CSV table of C-alpha atoms (C1' of nucleotides) in Angstrom, one decimal:
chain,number,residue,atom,x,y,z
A,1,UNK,CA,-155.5,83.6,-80.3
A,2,UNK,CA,-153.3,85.5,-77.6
A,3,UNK,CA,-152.3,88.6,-78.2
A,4,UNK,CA,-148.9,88.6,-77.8
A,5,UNK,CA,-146.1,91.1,-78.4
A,6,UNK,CA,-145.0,90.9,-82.1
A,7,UNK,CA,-141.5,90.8,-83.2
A,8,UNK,CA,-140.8,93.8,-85.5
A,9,UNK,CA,-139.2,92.1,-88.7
A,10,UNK,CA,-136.0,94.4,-88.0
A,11,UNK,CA,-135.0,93.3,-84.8
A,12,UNK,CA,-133.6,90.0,-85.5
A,13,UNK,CA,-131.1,91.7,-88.4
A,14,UNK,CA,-130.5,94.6,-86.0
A,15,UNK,CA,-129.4,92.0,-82.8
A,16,UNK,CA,-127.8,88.9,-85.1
A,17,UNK,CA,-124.5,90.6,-86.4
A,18,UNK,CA,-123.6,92.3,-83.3
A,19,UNK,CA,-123.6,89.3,-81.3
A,20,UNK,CA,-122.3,87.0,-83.6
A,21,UNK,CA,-119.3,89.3,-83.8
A,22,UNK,CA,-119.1,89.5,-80.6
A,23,UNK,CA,-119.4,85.8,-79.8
A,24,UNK,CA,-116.4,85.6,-82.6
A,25,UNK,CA,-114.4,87.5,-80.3
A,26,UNK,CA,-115.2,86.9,-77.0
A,27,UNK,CA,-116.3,83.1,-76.9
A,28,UNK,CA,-114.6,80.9,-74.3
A,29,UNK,CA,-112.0,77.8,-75.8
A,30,UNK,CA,-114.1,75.2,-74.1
A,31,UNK,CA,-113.6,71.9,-74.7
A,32,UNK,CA,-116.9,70.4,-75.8
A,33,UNK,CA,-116.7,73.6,-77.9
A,34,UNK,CA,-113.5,71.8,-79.9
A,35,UNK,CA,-114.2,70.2,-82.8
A,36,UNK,CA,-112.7,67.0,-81.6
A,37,UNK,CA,-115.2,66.8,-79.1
A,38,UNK,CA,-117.6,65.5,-81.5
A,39,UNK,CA,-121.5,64.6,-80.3
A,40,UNK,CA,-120.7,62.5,-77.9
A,41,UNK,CA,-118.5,65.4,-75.9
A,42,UNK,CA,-121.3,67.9,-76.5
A,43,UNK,CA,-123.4,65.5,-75.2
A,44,UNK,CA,-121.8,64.7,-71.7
A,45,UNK,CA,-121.3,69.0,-71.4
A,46,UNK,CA,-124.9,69.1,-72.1
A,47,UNK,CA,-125.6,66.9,-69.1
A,48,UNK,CA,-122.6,67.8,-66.6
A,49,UNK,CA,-123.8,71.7,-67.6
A,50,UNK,CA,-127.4,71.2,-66.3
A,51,UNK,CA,-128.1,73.2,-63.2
A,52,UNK,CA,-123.8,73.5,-62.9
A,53,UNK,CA,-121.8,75.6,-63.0
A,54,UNK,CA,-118.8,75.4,-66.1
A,55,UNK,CA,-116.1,75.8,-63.8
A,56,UNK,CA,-117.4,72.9,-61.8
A,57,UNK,CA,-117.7,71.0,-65.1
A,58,UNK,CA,-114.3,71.1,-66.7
A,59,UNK,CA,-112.3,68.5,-64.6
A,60,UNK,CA,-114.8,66.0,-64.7
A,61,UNK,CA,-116.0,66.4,-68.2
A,62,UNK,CA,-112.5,65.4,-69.1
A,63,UNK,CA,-111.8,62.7,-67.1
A,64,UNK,CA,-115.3,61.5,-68.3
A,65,UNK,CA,-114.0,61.9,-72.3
A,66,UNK,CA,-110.7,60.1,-71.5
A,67,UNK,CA,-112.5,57.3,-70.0
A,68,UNK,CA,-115.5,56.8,-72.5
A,69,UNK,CA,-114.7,58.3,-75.6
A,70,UNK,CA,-117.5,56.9,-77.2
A,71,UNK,CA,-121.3,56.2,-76.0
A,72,UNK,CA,-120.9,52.8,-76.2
A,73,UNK,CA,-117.6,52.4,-73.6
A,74,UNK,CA,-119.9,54.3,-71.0
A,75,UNK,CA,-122.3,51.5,-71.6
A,76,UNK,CA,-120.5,49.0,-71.3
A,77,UNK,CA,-119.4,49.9,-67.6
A,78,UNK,CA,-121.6,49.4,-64.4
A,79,UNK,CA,-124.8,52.2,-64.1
A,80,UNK,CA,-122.5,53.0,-60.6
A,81,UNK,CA,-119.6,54.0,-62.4
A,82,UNK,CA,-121.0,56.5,-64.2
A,83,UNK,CA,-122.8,58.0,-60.7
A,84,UNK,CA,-119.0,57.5,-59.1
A,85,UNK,CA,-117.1,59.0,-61.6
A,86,UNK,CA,-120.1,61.9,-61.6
A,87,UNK,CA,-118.2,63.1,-58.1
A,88,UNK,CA,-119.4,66.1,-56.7
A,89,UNK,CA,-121.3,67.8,-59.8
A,90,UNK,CA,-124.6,67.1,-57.7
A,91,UNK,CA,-127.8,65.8,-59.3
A,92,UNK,CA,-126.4,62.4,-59.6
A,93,UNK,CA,-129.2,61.1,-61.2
A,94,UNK,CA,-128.1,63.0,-64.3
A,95,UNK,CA,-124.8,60.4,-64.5
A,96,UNK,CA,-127.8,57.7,-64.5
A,97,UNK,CA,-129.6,58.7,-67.0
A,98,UNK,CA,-126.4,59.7,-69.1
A,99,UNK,CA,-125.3,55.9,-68.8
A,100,UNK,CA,-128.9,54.7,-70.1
A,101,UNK,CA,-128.4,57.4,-72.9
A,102,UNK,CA,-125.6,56.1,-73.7
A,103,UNK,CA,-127.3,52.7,-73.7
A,104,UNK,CA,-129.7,53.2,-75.9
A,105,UNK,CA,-127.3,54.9,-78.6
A,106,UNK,CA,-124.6,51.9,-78.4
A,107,UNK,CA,-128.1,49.7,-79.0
A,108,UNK,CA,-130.4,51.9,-81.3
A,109,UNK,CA,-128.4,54.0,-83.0
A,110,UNK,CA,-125.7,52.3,-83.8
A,111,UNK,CA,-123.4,53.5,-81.5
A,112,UNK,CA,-123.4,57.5,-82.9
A,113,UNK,CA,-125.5,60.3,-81.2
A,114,UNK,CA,-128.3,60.7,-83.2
A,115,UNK,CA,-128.7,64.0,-85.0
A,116,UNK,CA,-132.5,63.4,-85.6
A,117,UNK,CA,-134.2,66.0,-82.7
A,118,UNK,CA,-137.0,63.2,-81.9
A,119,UNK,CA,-134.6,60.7,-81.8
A,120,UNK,CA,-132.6,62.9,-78.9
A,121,UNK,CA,-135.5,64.2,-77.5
A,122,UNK,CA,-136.5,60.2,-76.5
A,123,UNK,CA,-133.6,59.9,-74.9
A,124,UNK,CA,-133.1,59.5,-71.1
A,125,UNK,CA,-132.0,62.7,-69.3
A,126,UNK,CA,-132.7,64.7,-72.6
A,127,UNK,CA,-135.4,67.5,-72.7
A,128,UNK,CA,-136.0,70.0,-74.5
A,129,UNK,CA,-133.3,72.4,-74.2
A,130,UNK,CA,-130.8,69.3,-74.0
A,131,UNK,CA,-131.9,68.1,-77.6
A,132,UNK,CA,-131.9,71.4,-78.8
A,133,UNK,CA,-128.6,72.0,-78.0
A,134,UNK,CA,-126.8,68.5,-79.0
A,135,UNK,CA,-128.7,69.2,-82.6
A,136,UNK,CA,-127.7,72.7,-82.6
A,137,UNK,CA,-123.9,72.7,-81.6
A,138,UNK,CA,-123.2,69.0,-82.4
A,139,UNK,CA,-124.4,69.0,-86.0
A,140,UNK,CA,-125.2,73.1,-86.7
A,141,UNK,CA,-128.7,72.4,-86.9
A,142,UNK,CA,-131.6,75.5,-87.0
A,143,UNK,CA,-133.2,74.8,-83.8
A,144,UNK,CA,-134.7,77.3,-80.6
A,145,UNK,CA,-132.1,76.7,-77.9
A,146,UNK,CA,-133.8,77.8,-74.8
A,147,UNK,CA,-131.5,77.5,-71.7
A,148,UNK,CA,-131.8,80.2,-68.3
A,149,UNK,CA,-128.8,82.4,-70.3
A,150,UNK,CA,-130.7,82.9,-73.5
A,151,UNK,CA,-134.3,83.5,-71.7
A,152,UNK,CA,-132.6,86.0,-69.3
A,153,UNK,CA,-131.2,87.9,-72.3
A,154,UNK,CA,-134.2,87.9,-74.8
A,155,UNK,CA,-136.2,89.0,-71.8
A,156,UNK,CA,-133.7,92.0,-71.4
A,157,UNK,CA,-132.5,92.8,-74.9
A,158,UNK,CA,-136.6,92.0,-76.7
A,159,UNK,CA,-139.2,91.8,-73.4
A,160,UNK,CA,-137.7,94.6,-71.2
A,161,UNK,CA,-137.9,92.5,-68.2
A,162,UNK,CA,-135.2,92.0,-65.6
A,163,UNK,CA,-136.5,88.1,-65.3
A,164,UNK,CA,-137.5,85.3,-67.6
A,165,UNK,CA,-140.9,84.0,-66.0
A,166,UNK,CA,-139.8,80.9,-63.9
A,167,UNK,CA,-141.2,78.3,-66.6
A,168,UNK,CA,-140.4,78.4,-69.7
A,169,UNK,CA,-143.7,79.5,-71.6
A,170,UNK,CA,-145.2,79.3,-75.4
A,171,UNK,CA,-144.5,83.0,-75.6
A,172,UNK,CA,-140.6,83.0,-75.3
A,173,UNK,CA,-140.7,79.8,-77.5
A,174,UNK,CA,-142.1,81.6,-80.4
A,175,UNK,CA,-140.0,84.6,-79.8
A,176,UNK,CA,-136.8,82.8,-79.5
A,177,UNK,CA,-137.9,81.1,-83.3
A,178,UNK,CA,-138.8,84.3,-84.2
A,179,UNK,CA,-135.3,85.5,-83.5
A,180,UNK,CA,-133.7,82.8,-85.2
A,181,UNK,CA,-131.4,83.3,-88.1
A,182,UNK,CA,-132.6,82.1,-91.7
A,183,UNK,CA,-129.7,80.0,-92.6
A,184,UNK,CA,-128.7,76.7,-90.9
A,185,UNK,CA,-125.1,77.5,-89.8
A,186,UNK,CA,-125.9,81.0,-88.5
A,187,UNK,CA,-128.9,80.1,-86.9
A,188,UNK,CA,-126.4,77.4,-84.5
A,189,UNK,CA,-123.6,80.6,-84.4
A,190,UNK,CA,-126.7,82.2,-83.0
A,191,UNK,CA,-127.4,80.2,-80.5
A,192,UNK,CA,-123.8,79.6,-78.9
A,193,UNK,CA,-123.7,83.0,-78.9
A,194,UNK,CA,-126.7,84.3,-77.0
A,195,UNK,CA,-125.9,81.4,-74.8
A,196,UNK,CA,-122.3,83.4,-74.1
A,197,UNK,CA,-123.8,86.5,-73.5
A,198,UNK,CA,-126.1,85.7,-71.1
A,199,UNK,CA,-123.2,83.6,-69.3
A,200,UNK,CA,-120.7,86.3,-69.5
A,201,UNK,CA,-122.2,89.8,-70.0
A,202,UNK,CA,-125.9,89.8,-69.1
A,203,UNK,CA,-125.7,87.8,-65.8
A,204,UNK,CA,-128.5,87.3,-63.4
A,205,UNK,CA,-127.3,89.4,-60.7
A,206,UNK,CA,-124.9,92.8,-61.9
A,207,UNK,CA,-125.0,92.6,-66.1
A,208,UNK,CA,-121.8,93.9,-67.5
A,209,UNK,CA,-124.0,96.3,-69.9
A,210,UNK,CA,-120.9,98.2,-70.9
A,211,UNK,CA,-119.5,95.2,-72.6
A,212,UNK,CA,-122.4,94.3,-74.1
A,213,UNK,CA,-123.1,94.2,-77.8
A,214,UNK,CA,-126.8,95.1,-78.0
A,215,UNK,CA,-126.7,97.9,-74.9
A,216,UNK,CA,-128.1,100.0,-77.3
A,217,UNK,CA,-130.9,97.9,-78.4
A,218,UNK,CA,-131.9,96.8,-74.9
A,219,UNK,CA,-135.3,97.3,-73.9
A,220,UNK,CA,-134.8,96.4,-70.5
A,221,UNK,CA,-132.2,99.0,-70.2
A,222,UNK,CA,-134.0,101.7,-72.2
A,223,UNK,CA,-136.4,101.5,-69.9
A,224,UNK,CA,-134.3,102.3,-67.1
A,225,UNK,CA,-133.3,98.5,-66.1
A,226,UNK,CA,-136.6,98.0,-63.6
A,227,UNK,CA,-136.4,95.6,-60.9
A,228,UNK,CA,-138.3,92.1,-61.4
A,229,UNK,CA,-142.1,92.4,-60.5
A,230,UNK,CA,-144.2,89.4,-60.9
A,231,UNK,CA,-144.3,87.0,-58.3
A,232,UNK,CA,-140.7,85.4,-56.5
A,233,UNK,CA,-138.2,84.0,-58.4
A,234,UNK,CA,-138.6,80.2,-56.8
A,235,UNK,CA,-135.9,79.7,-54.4
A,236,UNK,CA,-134.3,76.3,-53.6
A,237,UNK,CA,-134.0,75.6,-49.4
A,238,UNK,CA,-131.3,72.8,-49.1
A,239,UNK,CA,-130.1,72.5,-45.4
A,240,UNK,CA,-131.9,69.6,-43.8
A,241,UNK,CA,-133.5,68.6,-46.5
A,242,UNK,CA,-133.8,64.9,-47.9
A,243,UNK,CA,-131.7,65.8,-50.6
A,244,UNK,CA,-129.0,67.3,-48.5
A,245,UNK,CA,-129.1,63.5,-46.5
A,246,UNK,CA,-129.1,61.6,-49.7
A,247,UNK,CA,-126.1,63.8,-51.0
A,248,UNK,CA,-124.4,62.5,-47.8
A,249,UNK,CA,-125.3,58.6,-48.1
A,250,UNK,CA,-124.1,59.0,-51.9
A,251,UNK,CA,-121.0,60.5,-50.9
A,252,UNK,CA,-120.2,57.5,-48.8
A,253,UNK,CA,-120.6,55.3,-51.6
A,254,UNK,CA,-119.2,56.8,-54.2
A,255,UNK,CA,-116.1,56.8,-51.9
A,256,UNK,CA,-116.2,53.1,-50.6
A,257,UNK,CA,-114.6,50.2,-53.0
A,258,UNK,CA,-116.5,47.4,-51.5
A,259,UNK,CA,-120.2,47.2,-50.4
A,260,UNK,CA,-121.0,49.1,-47.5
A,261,UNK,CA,-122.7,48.4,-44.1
A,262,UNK,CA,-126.0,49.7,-42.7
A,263,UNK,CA,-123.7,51.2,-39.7
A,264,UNK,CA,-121.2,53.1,-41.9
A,265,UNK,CA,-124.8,55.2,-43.7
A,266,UNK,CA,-126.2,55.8,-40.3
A,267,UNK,CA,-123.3,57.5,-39.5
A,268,UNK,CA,-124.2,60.5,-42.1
A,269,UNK,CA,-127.1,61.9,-40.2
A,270,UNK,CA,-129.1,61.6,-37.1
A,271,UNK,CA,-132.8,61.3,-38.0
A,272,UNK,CA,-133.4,57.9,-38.5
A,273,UNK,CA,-136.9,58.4,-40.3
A,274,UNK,CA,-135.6,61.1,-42.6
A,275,UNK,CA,-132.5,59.2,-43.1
A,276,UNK,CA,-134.3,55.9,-44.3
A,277,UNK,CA,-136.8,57.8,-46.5
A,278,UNK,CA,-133.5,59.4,-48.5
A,279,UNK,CA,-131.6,55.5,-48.6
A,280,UNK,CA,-135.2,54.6,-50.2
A,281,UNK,CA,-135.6,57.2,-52.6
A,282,UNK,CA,-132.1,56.4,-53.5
A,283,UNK,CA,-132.8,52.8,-54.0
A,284,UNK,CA,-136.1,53.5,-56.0
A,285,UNK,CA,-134.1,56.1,-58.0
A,286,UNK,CA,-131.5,53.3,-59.0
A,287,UNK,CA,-128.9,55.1,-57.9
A,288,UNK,CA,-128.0,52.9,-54.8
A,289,UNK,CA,-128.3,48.8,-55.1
A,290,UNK,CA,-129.3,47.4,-51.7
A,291,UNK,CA,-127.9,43.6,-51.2
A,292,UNK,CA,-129.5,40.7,-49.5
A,293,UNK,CA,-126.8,40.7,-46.5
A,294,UNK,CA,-128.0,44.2,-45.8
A,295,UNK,CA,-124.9,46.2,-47.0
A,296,UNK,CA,-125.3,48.9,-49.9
A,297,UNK,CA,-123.3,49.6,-53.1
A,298,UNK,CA,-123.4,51.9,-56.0
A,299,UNK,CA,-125.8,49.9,-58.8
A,300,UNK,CA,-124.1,47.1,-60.5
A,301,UNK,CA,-126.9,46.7,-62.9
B,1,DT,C1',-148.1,72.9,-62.7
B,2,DA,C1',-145.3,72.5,-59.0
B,3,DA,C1',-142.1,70.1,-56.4
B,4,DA,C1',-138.1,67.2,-56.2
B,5,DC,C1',-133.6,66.7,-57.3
B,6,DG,C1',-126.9,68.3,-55.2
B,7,DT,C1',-123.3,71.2,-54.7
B,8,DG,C1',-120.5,75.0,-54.0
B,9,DG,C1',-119.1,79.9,-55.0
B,10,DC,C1',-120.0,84.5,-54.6
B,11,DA,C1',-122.1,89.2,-53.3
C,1,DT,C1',-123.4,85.3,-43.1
C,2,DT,C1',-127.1,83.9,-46.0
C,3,DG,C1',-129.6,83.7,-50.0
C,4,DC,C1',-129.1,83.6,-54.8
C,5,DC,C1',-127.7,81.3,-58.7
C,6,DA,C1',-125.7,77.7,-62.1
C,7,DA,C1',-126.1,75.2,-70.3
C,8,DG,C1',-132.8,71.3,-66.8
C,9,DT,C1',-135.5,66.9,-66.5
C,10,DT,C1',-138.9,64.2,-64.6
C,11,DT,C1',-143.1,63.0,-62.4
DNA sequence: TAAACGTGGCA
DNA sequence: TTGCCAAGTTT
């Protein structure tokens, strides 16, 4: 056994209420948020919303929903149409993985998102937050919903650090089920709503602590808000970087309507070495289909 | 466990 | 201007 830092049994009833209520009052009218959404239109905002931005998200989610408004219409369309229709959202691989999702559910599961946490969980593209969160705000399921908003503001509000560590650990697991609400429905109200405060109110950078709910509860702030300590947040380096060049070769693609010629990716960037090792990893990742008079295409198959 | 994986806005 | 950051997953 670890010793770890125990929740007092009063904190969850002292932090539940005032979020909650301010959740009621403050959430945003998204549209995967609407009831008309469904699973299926949690489920695409679930992938579009990894490692983006919502802003970013919004046009394409709905252009995504008015296309495929069910699993198995994504399915039945080309794996490339999903990474062309994916546009600029970056991580294209994600638009890959949400057509074999969708796959699998037109085949295994009759077409309908499954509500079963294993059965999400074995899905491509899903993890562990991802299945946590179709469960939770799809079907009101009791379930830990973990994302970067929610670990930033339990380690504020409960840890009294600035920072979540940079992987999720076992500690923060069994705190955020420590913190969740008894009773099914509250317990999903719960997690939208610490998911909206961390988004809105207790952001990375400059936390609006005067509009938030649970300033007075804050550990992190009753310490005097201390800067992050541990070791450096992992930072992401981008410019010349493979995936900067395969962003570039994609973008060609997604733009051309017939298969394009060796010539037209050369143009994209200078390097020939690092320029083939990105069309390969693009190959290898599926996400480019390479035909046998040398011209490329987004995959067919 | 750490590195790979896009893109763009903002301080 | 540049680095940080954004509803993570996979290998």
């Amino acid at each position: 056994m670890t010793a770890m830092p125990e929740t007092p049994a009063a904190v969850p009833s002292l932090l539940h209420a005032p979020v909650i209520d301010w959740f009621d009052e403050h959430a945003r009218d998204l549209p995967w948020r609407r009831p008309e959404a469904g699973a299926w239109g949690v489920m695409v905002s679930e992938f579009m919303l990894q490692q983006t931005p919502v802003n970013r998200v919004l046009p394409v989610y709905e252009e995504w929903l008015a296309r495929w408004p069910r699993p198995a219409a994504l399915a039945a369309e080309p794996p490339g149409e999903a990474v062309r229709a994916w546009g600029r959202l970056g991580y294209p691989r994600r638009a890959l993985r949400l057509h074999a999702a969708a796959s699998a559910i037109a085949e295994q599961h009759g077409g309908e998102v499954p509500s079963d946490h294993a059965q999400l969980l074995a899905l491509p593209g899903v993890g562990e937050y991802t299945a946590a969160a179709v469960a939770s705000f799809a079907y009101g399921q009791r379930h830990a919903v973990l994302d970067t908003n929610v670990r930033r503001v339990f380690a504020r509000a409960v840890s009294g650090a600035q920072y979540p560590p940079n992987a999720t650990t076992a500690a923060e697991r069994r705190l955020a089920r420590a913190l969740l609400p008894d009773e099914e429905p509250v317990a999903a109200r719960w997690a939208a709503a610490t998911m909206e405060l961390g988004a809105l109110v207790c952001t990375a950078r400059t936390p609006a602590c005067g509009r938030c709910p649970i300033a007075d509860r804050c550990v992190w702030r009753a310490a005097g808000s201390p800067a992050h300590d541990g070791p450096p947040r992992r930072g992401q380096t981008y410019a010349g970087t493979d995936r900067q060049v395969r962003g570039k070769l994609l973008a060609v693609l997604r733009e051309a309507v017939a298969p394009v010629p060796q010539q037209a990716l050369d143009a994209v960037w200078d390097e020939p070495v690092q320029r083939a090792r990105a069309l390969d990893g693009l190959v290898s990742d599926g996400l480019v289909e390479p035909l046998p008079d040398g011209t490329y295409r987004l995959p067919l198959t």
